[in-house]
Coordinates of C-alpha atoms in Angstrom, one line a residue:
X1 CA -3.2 -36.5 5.9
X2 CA -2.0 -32.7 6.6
X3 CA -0.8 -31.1 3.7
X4 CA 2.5 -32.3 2.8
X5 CA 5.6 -30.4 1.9
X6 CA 7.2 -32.3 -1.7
X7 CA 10.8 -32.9 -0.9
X8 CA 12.9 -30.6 -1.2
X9 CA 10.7 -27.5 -1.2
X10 CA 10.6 -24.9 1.2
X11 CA 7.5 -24.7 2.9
X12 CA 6.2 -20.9 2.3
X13 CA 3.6 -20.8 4.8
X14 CA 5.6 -22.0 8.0
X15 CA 5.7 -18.5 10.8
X16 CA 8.9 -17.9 10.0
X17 CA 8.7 -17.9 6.4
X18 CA 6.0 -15.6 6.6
X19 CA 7.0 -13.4 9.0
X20 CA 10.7 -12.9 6.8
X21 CA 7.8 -12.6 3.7
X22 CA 6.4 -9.7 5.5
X23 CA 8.9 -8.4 6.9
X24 CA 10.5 -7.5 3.3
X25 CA 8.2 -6.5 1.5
X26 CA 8.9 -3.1 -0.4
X27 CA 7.2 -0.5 -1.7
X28 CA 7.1 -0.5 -5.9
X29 CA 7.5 2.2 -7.7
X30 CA 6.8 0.3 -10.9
X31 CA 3.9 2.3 -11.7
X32 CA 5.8 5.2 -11.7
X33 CA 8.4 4.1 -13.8
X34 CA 6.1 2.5 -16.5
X35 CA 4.4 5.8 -16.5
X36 CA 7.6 7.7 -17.4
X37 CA 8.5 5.2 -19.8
X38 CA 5.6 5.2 -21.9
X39 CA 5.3 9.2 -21.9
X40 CA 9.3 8.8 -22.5
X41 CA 9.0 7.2 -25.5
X42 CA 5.7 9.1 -27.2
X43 CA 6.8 12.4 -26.4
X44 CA 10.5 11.7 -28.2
X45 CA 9.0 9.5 -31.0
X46 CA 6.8 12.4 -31.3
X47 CA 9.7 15.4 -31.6
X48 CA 11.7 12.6 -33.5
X49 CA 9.3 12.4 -36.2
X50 CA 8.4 16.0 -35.9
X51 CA 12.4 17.2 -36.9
X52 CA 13.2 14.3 -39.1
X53 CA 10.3 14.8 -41.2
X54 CA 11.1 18.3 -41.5
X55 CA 14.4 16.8 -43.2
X56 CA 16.7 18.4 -40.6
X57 CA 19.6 16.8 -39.9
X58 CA 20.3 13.8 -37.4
X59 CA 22.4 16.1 -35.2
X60 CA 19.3 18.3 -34.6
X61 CA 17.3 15.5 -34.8
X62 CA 19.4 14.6 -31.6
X63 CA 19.7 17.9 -30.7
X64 CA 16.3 18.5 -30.0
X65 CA 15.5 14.7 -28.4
X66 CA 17.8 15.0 -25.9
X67 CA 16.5 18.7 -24.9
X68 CA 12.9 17.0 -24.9
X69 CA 14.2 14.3 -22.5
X70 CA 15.9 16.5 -20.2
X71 CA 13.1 19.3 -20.1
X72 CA 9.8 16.4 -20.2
X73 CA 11.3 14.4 -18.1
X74 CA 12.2 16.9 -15.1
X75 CA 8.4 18.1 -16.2
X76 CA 7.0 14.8 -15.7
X77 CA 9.0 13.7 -12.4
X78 CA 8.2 17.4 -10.4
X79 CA 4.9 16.5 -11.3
X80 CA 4.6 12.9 -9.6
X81 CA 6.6 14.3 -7.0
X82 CA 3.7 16.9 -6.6
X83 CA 1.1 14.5 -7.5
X84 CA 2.4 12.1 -4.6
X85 CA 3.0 14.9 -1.9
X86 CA -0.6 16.0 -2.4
X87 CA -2.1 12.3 -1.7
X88 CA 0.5 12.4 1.4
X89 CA -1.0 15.1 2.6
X90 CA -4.5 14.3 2.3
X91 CA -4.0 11.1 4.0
X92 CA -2.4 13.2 6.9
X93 CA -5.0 15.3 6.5
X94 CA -8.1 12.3 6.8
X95 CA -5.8 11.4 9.5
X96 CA -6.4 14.0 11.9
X97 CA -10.3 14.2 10.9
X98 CA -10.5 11.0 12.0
X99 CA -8.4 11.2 15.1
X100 CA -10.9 14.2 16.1
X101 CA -13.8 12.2 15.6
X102 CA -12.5 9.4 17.5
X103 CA -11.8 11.9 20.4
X104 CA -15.0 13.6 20.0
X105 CA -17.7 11.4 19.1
X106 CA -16.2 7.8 20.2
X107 CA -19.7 6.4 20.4
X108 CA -20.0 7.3 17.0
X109 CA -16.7 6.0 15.6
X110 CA -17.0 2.9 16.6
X111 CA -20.8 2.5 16.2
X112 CA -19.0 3.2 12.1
X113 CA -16.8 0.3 13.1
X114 CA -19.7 -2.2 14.1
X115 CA -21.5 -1.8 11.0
X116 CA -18.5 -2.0 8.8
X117 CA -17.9 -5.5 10.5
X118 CA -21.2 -6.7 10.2
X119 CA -21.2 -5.5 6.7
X120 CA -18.1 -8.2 6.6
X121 CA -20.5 -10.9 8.0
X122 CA -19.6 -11.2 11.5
X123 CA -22.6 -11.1 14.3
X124 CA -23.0 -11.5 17.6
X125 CA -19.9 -12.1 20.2
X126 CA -17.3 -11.9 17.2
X127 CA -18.6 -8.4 16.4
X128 CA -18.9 -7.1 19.7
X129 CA -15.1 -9.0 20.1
X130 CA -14.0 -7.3 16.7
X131 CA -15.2 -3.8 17.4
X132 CA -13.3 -4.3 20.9
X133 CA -10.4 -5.0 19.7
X134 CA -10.0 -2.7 17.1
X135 CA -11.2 0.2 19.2
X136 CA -9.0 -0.4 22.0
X137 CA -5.9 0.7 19.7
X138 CA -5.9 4.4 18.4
X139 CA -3.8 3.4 15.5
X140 CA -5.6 0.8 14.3
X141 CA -8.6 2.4 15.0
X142 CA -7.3 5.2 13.0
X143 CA -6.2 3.1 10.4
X144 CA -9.5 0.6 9.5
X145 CA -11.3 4.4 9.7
X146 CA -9.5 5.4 7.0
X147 CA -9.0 2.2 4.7
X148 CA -12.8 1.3 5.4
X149 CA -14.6 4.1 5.9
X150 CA -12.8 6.7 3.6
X151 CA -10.9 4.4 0.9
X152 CA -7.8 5.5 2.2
X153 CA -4.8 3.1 2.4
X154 CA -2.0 3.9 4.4
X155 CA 1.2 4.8 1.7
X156 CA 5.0 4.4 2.2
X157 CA 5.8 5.8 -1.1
X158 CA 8.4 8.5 -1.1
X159 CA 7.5 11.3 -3.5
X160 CA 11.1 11.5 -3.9
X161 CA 11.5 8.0 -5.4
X162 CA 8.1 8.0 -7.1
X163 CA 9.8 10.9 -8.9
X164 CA 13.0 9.9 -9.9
X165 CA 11.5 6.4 -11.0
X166 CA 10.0 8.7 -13.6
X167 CA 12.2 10.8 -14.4
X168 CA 15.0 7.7 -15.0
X169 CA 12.7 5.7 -17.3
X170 CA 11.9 8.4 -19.1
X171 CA 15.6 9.3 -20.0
X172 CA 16.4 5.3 -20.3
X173 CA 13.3 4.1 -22.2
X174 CA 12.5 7.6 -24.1
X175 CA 15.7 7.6 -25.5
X176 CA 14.9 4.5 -27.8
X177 CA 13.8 6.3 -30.4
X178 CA 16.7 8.2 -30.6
X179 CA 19.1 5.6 -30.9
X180 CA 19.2 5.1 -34.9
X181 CA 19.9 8.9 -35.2
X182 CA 22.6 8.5 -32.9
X183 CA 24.2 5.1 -34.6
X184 CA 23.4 7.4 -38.1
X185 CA 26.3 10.0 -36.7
X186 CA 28.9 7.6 -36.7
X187 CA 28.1 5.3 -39.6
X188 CA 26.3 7.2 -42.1
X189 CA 24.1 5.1 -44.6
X190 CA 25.5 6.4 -47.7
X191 CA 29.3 5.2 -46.9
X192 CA 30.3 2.3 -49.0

């Protein structure tokens, strides 16, 4: 018997259901945001710990947090932004290396793409079919060029939101360890 469906659940794996799963899928920029968190929260725990145990007072203790936020964060989000710019451009740049091989040494190019697919395990009709296929679109060409060939995976990431998922998390999560300086302003431990 074909695999079943239990009633009442969606089957995932019908064309449509797929297609809608592939058609939405996003690009994450959790990495990013993880990676201002964490430096977020060590770099203010670190001035935090620096000012209080100097025995300065909460408000510079805040003082000087918040100025660390502002000024690590911006430095930590201009330099994803510059970070993911520079693999932008180096993919553009493998890009038109590639596309200049293709137009120069075709024989070559896709003599790279046969042994990449026999590599994979096909043989025979199904690698001469394969190596057809793939060579008769530039794009894709292009593309398995510079995923197989060269590492390279094709990005949608916007160095713009790579940036600002840094720069929020480090201002959201980073401020944690300002937070019982803050509540200290406004109910100070040695009221009644």
């Amino acid at each position: 018997m074909p695999d079943e469906v239990p009633s009442g659940k969606v089957d995932d794996h019908s064309p449509e259901e797929i297609r809608k799963r592939l058609e939405s899928q996003r690009t994450s920029y959790l990495s990013d945001f993880i990676y201002g968190a964490i430096d977020g929260t060590v770099t203010t725990f670190a001035v935090v710990s620096g000012v209080a145990g100097a025995g300065l007072s909460s408000g510079i203790v805040i003082v000087l947090g918040l100025a660390n936020l502002v000024g690590d964060g911006f430095s930590m989000a201009a330099s994803n932004y510059s970070g993911s710019r520079a693999d932008q451009q180096l993919l553009e740049k493998a890009r038109r290396d590639e596309r200049r091989e293709i137009s120069t040494h075709p024989d070559g190019e896709r003599e790279e793409i046969r042994q990449v697919y026999a590599r994979k395990g096909f043989r025979g009709k199904d690698l001469d079919r394969v190596v057809e296929v793939i060579c008769a679109n530039e794009e894709i060409w292009l593309d398995t060029m510079l995923s197989e060939e060269l590492g390279i995976h094709a990005d949608n990431r916007s160095p713009v939101r790579a940036a600002l998922a840094t720069f929020f998390a480090f201002i959201v999560v980073g401020f944690i360890p300002l937070i019982p300086f803050v509540i200290g302003i406004w109910s100070p431990l040695d009221q009644p």
